[in-house]
């Protein structure tokens, strides 16, 4: 998890030199939206939803994470000002949710990698002027895609394959 923290710290340092600080950054909102919200979402959406669907209901990984990503994306639809904005936000947050669900599973149902990744992404988005919504601008999206690629590589290299000793987990991936 230290590697994840270092990744986001380095990205923040790069962003500091490349893009302006958001003009509306306020500490209470930053703490809630950048830390509290992601922690709550990871507990509810990954820990409870995906964890329950797979471990208790016996669902396979892909159907569990796709259903949950759709619900997660729809929960963010109100952030859009137009129908097209809302659709883009649903897609972006839903895809982000697929990443966080994969991190959760790849690290053997450990919520901390997804929590750290989610906090890092949202906090960067709150601090820097990447755009008013999750849609963002070109630099914000380039940074987002680079972070996603690095998270995938780091996780693939460092995380062990999910355990399959539990019969309910045996066919999850």
PDB file of C-alpha atoms in Angstrom:
ATOM      1  CA  UNK A   1       0.000   0.000   0.000  1.00  0.00           C
ATOM      2  CA  UNK A   2       3.012   2.246   0.471  1.00  0.00           C
ATOM      3  CA  UNK A   3       3.654   1.902  -3.262  1.00  0.00           C
ATOM      4  CA  UNK A   4       0.143   3.208  -3.985  1.00  0.00           C
ATOM      5  CA  UNK A   5       0.641   6.166  -1.638  1.00  0.00           C
ATOM      6  CA  UNK A   6       3.955   7.001  -3.311  1.00  0.00           C
ATOM      7  CA  UNK A   7       2.322   6.786  -6.733  1.00  0.00           C
ATOM      8  CA  UNK A   8      -0.317   9.344  -5.786  1.00  0.00           C
ATOM      9  CA  UNK A   9       2.195  11.612  -4.029  1.00  0.00           C
ATOM     10  CA  UNK A  10       4.383  11.649  -7.140  1.00  0.00           C
ATOM     11  CA  UNK A  11       1.370  12.339  -9.348  1.00  0.00           C
ATOM     12  CA  UNK A  12       0.313  15.187  -7.059  1.00  0.00           C
ATOM     13  CA  UNK A  13       3.793  16.698  -7.272  1.00  0.00           C
ATOM     14  CA  UNK A  14       3.708  16.508 -11.071  1.00  0.00           C
ATOM     15  CA  UNK A  15       0.228  18.040 -11.185  1.00  0.00           C
ATOM     16  CA  UNK A  16       1.393  20.872  -8.924  1.00  0.00           C
ATOM     17  CA  UNK A  17       3.838  21.968 -11.627  1.00  0.00           C
ATOM     18  CA  UNK A  18       1.573  21.331 -14.623  1.00  0.00           C
ATOM     19  CA  UNK A  19      -1.992  22.327 -13.721  1.00  0.00           C
ATOM     20  CA  UNK A  20      -3.502  25.000 -11.476  1.00  0.00           C
ATOM     21  CA  UNK A  21      -4.944  24.387  -8.042  1.00  0.00           C
ATOM     22  CA  UNK A  22      -8.744  24.377  -8.084  1.00  0.00           C
ATOM     23  CA  UNK A  23     -10.091  27.772  -7.045  1.00  0.00           C
ATOM     24  CA  UNK A  24     -12.795  26.327  -4.782  1.00  0.00           C
ATOM     25  CA  UNK A  25     -10.719  23.966  -2.592  1.00  0.00           C
ATOM     26  CA  UNK A  26     -11.983  24.053   0.981  1.00  0.00           C
ATOM     27  CA  UNK A  27     -10.651  21.763   3.698  1.00  0.00           C
ATOM     28  CA  UNK A  28     -14.008  20.382   4.984  1.00  0.00           C
ATOM     29  CA  UNK A  29     -15.142  19.485   1.462  1.00  0.00           C
ATOM     30  CA  UNK A  30     -11.721  18.049   0.640  1.00  0.00           C
ATOM     31  CA  UNK A  31     -11.778  15.865   3.754  1.00  0.00           C
ATOM     32  CA  UNK A  32     -15.290  14.579   3.049  1.00  0.00           C
ATOM     33  CA  UNK A  33     -15.146  14.226  -0.744  1.00  0.00           C
ATOM     34  CA  UNK A  34     -11.495  13.185  -0.881  1.00  0.00           C
ATOM     35  CA  UNK A  35     -11.313  10.874   2.131  1.00  0.00           C
ATOM     36  CA  UNK A  36     -14.649  10.209   3.869  1.00  0.00           C
ATOM     37  CA  UNK A  37     -16.684   9.634   0.722  1.00  0.00           C
ATOM     38  CA  UNK A  38     -14.236   7.195  -0.889  1.00  0.00           C
ATOM     39  CA  UNK A  39     -13.885   5.213   2.345  1.00  0.00           C
ATOM     40  CA  UNK A  40     -17.668   4.975   2.727  1.00  0.00           C
ATOM     41  CA  UNK A  41     -18.102   4.016  -0.939  1.00  0.00           C
ATOM     42  CA  UNK A  42     -15.428   1.327  -0.746  1.00  0.00           C
ATOM     43  CA  UNK A  43     -16.981  -0.193   2.367  1.00  0.00           C
ATOM     44  CA  UNK A  44     -20.497  -0.195   0.897  1.00  0.00           C
ATOM     45  CA  UNK A  45     -19.886  -0.899  -2.784  1.00  0.00           C
ATOM     46  CA  UNK A  46     -16.831  -3.152  -2.709  1.00  0.00           C
ATOM     47  CA  UNK A  47     -16.796  -4.604   0.782  1.00  0.00           C
ATOM     48  CA  UNK A  48     -20.498  -5.189   1.254  1.00  0.00           C
ATOM     49  CA  UNK A  49     -21.895  -5.392  -2.274  1.00  0.00           C
ATOM     50  CA  UNK A  50     -19.190  -7.261  -4.180  1.00  0.00           C
ATOM     51  CA  UNK A  51     -18.027  -9.172  -1.113  1.00  0.00           C
ATOM     52  CA  UNK A  52     -21.575 -10.339  -0.329  1.00  0.00           C
ATOM     53  CA  UNK A  53     -22.476 -11.178  -3.914  1.00  0.00           C
ATOM     54  CA  UNK A  54     -19.361 -13.310  -4.312  1.00  0.00           C
ATOM     55  CA  UNK A  55     -18.793 -14.793  -0.877  1.00  0.00           C
ATOM     56  CA  UNK A  56     -22.387 -15.243   0.293  1.00  0.00           C
ATOM     57  CA  UNK A  57     -24.511 -15.425  -2.857  1.00  0.00           C
ATOM     58  CA  UNK A  58     -21.852 -17.332  -4.821  1.00  0.00           C
ATOM     59  CA  UNK A  59     -21.789 -15.000  -7.820  1.00  0.00           C
ATOM     60  CA  UNK A  60     -18.837 -14.988 -10.178  1.00  0.00           C
ATOM     61  CA  UNK A  61     -16.621 -11.890 -10.216  1.00  0.00           C
ATOM     62  CA  UNK A  62     -17.715 -10.385 -13.534  1.00  0.00           C
ATOM     63  CA  UNK A  63     -21.505 -10.351 -12.974  1.00  0.00           C
ATOM     64  CA  UNK A  64     -21.029  -9.109  -9.392  1.00  0.00           C
ATOM     65  CA  UNK A  65     -18.711  -6.261 -10.340  1.00  0.00           C
ATOM     66  CA  UNK A  66     -20.715  -5.269 -13.441  1.00  0.00           C
ATOM     67  CA  UNK A  67     -24.000  -5.016 -11.521  1.00  0.00           C
ATOM     68  CA  UNK A  68     -22.355  -3.124  -8.727  1.00  0.00           C
ATOM     69  CA  UNK A  69     -20.533  -0.776 -11.188  1.00  0.00           C
ATOM     70  CA  UNK A  70     -23.850   0.055 -12.844  1.00  0.00           C
ATOM     71  CA  UNK A  71     -25.403   0.910  -9.464  1.00  0.00           C
ATOM     72  CA  UNK A  72     -22.310   2.939  -8.505  1.00  0.00           C
ATOM     73  CA  UNK A  73     -22.356   4.838 -11.807  1.00  0.00           C
ATOM     74  CA  UNK A  74     -26.080   5.584 -11.500  1.00  0.00           C
ATOM     75  CA  UNK A  75     -25.503   6.892  -7.966  1.00  0.00           C
ATOM     76  CA  UNK A  76     -23.275   9.601  -9.498  1.00  0.00           C
ATOM     77  CA  UNK A  77     -25.628  10.547 -12.361  1.00  0.00           C
ATOM     78  CA  UNK A  78     -26.905  13.683 -10.611  1.00  0.00           C
ATOM     79  CA  UNK A  79     -23.446  15.266 -10.972  1.00  0.00           C
ATOM     80  CA  UNK A  80     -24.173  15.922 -14.651  1.00  0.00           C
ATOM     81  CA  UNK A  81     -25.911  19.093 -15.791  1.00  0.00           C
ATOM     82  CA  UNK A  82     -27.189  17.574 -19.045  1.00  0.00           C
ATOM     83  CA  UNK A  83     -28.257  14.095 -20.085  1.00  0.00           C
ATOM     84  CA  UNK A  84     -24.996  13.669 -22.023  1.00  0.00           C
ATOM     85  CA  UNK A  85     -22.943  14.813 -19.012  1.00  0.00           C
ATOM     86  CA  UNK A  86     -24.833  12.387 -16.764  1.00  0.00           C
ATOM     87  CA  UNK A  87     -24.260   9.513 -19.199  1.00  0.00           C
ATOM     88  CA  UNK A  88     -20.529  10.324 -19.351  1.00  0.00           C
ATOM     89  CA  UNK A  89     -20.317  10.510 -15.555  1.00  0.00           C
ATOM     90  CA  UNK A  90     -22.148   7.183 -15.203  1.00  0.00           C
ATOM     91  CA  UNK A  91     -19.658   5.621 -17.643  1.00  0.00           C
ATOM     92  CA  UNK A  92     -16.559   7.154 -16.022  1.00  0.00           C
ATOM     93  CA  UNK A  93     -17.553   6.328 -12.450  1.00  0.00           C
ATOM     94  CA  UNK A  94     -18.777   2.877 -13.494  1.00  0.00           C
ATOM     95  CA  UNK A  95     -15.436   2.137 -15.171  1.00  0.00           C
ATOM     96  CA  UNK A  96     -13.600   3.443 -12.112  1.00  0.00           C
ATOM     97  CA  UNK A  97     -15.717   1.119 -10.044  1.00  0.00           C
ATOM     98  CA  UNK A  98     -14.634  -1.832 -12.185  1.00  0.00           C
ATOM     99  CA  UNK A  99     -11.029  -0.904 -11.353  1.00  0.00           C
ATOM    100  CA  UNK A 100     -11.738  -0.635  -7.632  1.00  0.00           C
ATOM    101  CA  UNK A 101     -13.657  -3.943  -7.696  1.00  0.00           C
ATOM    102  CA  UNK A 102     -10.745  -5.655  -9.450  1.00  0.00           C
ATOM    103  CA  UNK A 103      -8.284  -4.226  -6.894  1.00  0.00           C
ATOM    104  CA  UNK A 104     -10.510  -5.476  -4.071  1.00  0.00           C
ATOM    105  CA  UNK A 105     -10.614  -8.990  -5.539  1.00  0.00           C
ATOM    106  CA  UNK A 106      -6.992  -9.131  -6.686  1.00  0.00           C
ATOM    107  CA  UNK A 107      -5.822  -8.269  -3.159  1.00  0.00           C
ATOM    108  CA  UNK A 108      -7.961 -11.140  -1.754  1.00  0.00           C
ATOM    109  CA  UNK A 109     -10.936  -9.084  -0.540  1.00  0.00           C
ATOM    110  CA  UNK A 110      -8.657  -6.549   1.128  1.00  0.00           C
ATOM    111  CA  UNK A 111     -10.384  -3.157   0.918  1.00  0.00           C
ATOM    112  CA  UNK A 112      -7.275  -1.029   1.536  1.00  0.00           C
ATOM    113  CA  UNK A 113      -5.815  -1.005  -1.990  1.00  0.00           C
ATOM    114  CA  UNK A 114      -9.154   0.146  -3.424  1.00  0.00           C
ATOM    115  CA  UNK A 115      -9.589   2.669  -0.592  1.00  0.00           C
ATOM    116  CA  UNK A 116      -6.135   4.167  -1.177  1.00  0.00           C
ATOM    117  CA  UNK A 117      -6.611   4.257  -4.956  1.00  0.00           C
ATOM    118  CA  UNK A 118     -10.055   5.845  -4.611  1.00  0.00           C
ATOM    119  CA  UNK A 119      -8.835   8.436  -2.096  1.00  0.00           C
ATOM    120  CA  UNK A 120      -5.863   9.252  -4.322  1.00  0.00           C
ATOM    121  CA  UNK A 121      -7.968   9.704  -7.457  1.00  0.00           C
ATOM    122  CA  UNK A 122     -10.674  11.812  -5.830  1.00  0.00           C
ATOM    123  CA  UNK A 123      -8.257  13.925  -3.793  1.00  0.00           C
ATOM    124  CA  UNK A 124      -6.215  14.780  -6.887  1.00  0.00           C
ATOM    125  CA  UNK A 125      -9.455  15.677  -8.682  1.00  0.00           C
ATOM    126  CA  UNK A 126     -10.540  17.908  -5.795  1.00  0.00           C
ATOM    127  CA  UNK A 127      -7.208  19.715  -5.407  1.00  0.00           C
ATOM    128  CA  UNK A 128      -6.358  20.348  -9.047  1.00  0.00           C
ATOM    129  CA  UNK A 129      -8.424  22.135 -11.710  1.00  0.00           C
ATOM    130  CA  UNK A 130      -9.130  19.128 -13.943  1.00  0.00           C
ATOM    131  CA  UNK A 131     -12.739  20.155 -14.544  1.00  0.00           C
ATOM    132  CA  UNK A 132     -15.986  20.739 -12.709  1.00  0.00           C
ATOM    133  CA  UNK A 133     -17.224  17.140 -12.967  1.00  0.00           C
ATOM    134  CA  UNK A 134     -15.831  13.620 -13.283  1.00  0.00           C
ATOM    135  CA  UNK A 135     -15.649  14.181 -17.051  1.00  0.00           C
ATOM    136  CA  UNK A 136     -12.595  16.419 -16.659  1.00  0.00           C
ATOM    137  CA  UNK A 137     -10.202  18.027 -19.105  1.00  0.00           C
ATOM    138  CA  UNK A 138      -7.493  16.492 -21.285  1.00  0.00           C
ATOM    139  CA  UNK A 139      -4.734  16.660 -18.635  1.00  0.00           C
ATOM    140  CA  UNK A 140      -6.977  15.264 -15.907  1.00  0.00           C
ATOM    141  CA  UNK A 141      -7.972  12.371 -18.133  1.00  0.00           C
ATOM    142  CA  UNK A 142      -4.360  11.738 -19.187  1.00  0.00           C
ATOM    143  CA  UNK A 143      -3.349  11.666 -15.503  1.00  0.00           C
ATOM    144  CA  UNK A 144      -6.295   9.393 -14.701  1.00  0.00           C
ATOM    145  CA  UNK A 145      -5.403   6.935 -17.490  1.00  0.00           C
ATOM    146  CA  UNK A 146      -1.721   6.911 -16.489  1.00  0.00           C
ATOM    147  CA  UNK A 147      -2.652   6.236 -12.851  1.00  0.00           C
ATOM    148  CA  UNK A 148      -5.002   3.433 -13.872  1.00  0.00           C
ATOM    149  CA  UNK A 149      -2.297   1.815 -16.004  1.00  0.00           C
ATOM    150  CA  UNK A 150       0.223   2.051 -13.167  1.00  0.00           C
ATOM    151  CA  UNK A 151      -2.273   0.692 -10.619  1.00  0.00           C
ATOM    152  CA  UNK A 152      -2.992  -2.273 -12.884  1.00  0.00           C
ATOM    153  CA  UNK A 153       0.699  -3.052 -13.390  1.00  0.00           C
ATOM    154  CA  UNK A 154       1.636  -2.584  -9.718  1.00  0.00           C
ATOM    155  CA  UNK A 155      -1.276  -4.736  -8.567  1.00  0.00           C
ATOM    156  CA  UNK A 156      -0.678  -7.428 -11.161  1.00  0.00           C
ATOM    157  CA  UNK A 157       2.987  -7.664 -10.109  1.00  0.00           C
ATOM    158  CA  UNK A 158       2.601  -7.360  -6.328  1.00  0.00           C
ATOM    159  CA  UNK A 159      -0.743  -8.962  -5.493  1.00  0.00           C
ATOM    160  CA  UNK A 160      -1.105 -12.694  -5.292  1.00  0.00           C
ATOM    161  CA  UNK A 161      -3.867 -14.388  -7.230  1.00  0.00           C
ATOM    162  CA  UNK A 162      -7.137 -14.450  -5.287  1.00  0.00           C
ATOM    163  CA  UNK A 163      -7.510 -17.498  -3.063  1.00  0.00           C
ATOM    164  CA  UNK A 164      -9.799 -20.253  -4.248  1.00  0.00           C
ATOM    165  CA  UNK A 165      -9.866 -22.409  -1.107  1.00  0.00           C
ATOM    166  CA  UNK A 166     -13.452 -21.351  -0.329  1.00  0.00           C
ATOM    167  CA  UNK A 167     -15.924 -23.222  -2.590  1.00  0.00           C
ATOM    168  CA  UNK A 168     -17.953 -20.032  -3.052  1.00  0.00           C
ATOM    169  CA  UNK A 169     -14.819 -18.281  -4.355  1.00  0.00           C
ATOM    170  CA  UNK A 170     -13.561 -21.121  -6.532  1.00  0.00           C
ATOM    171  CA  UNK A 171     -15.236 -19.857  -9.677  1.00  0.00           C
ATOM    172  CA  UNK A 172     -15.128 -16.120  -9.080  1.00  0.00           C
ATOM    173  CA  UNK A 173     -12.423 -15.238 -11.591  1.00  0.00           C
TER     174      UNK A 173
END
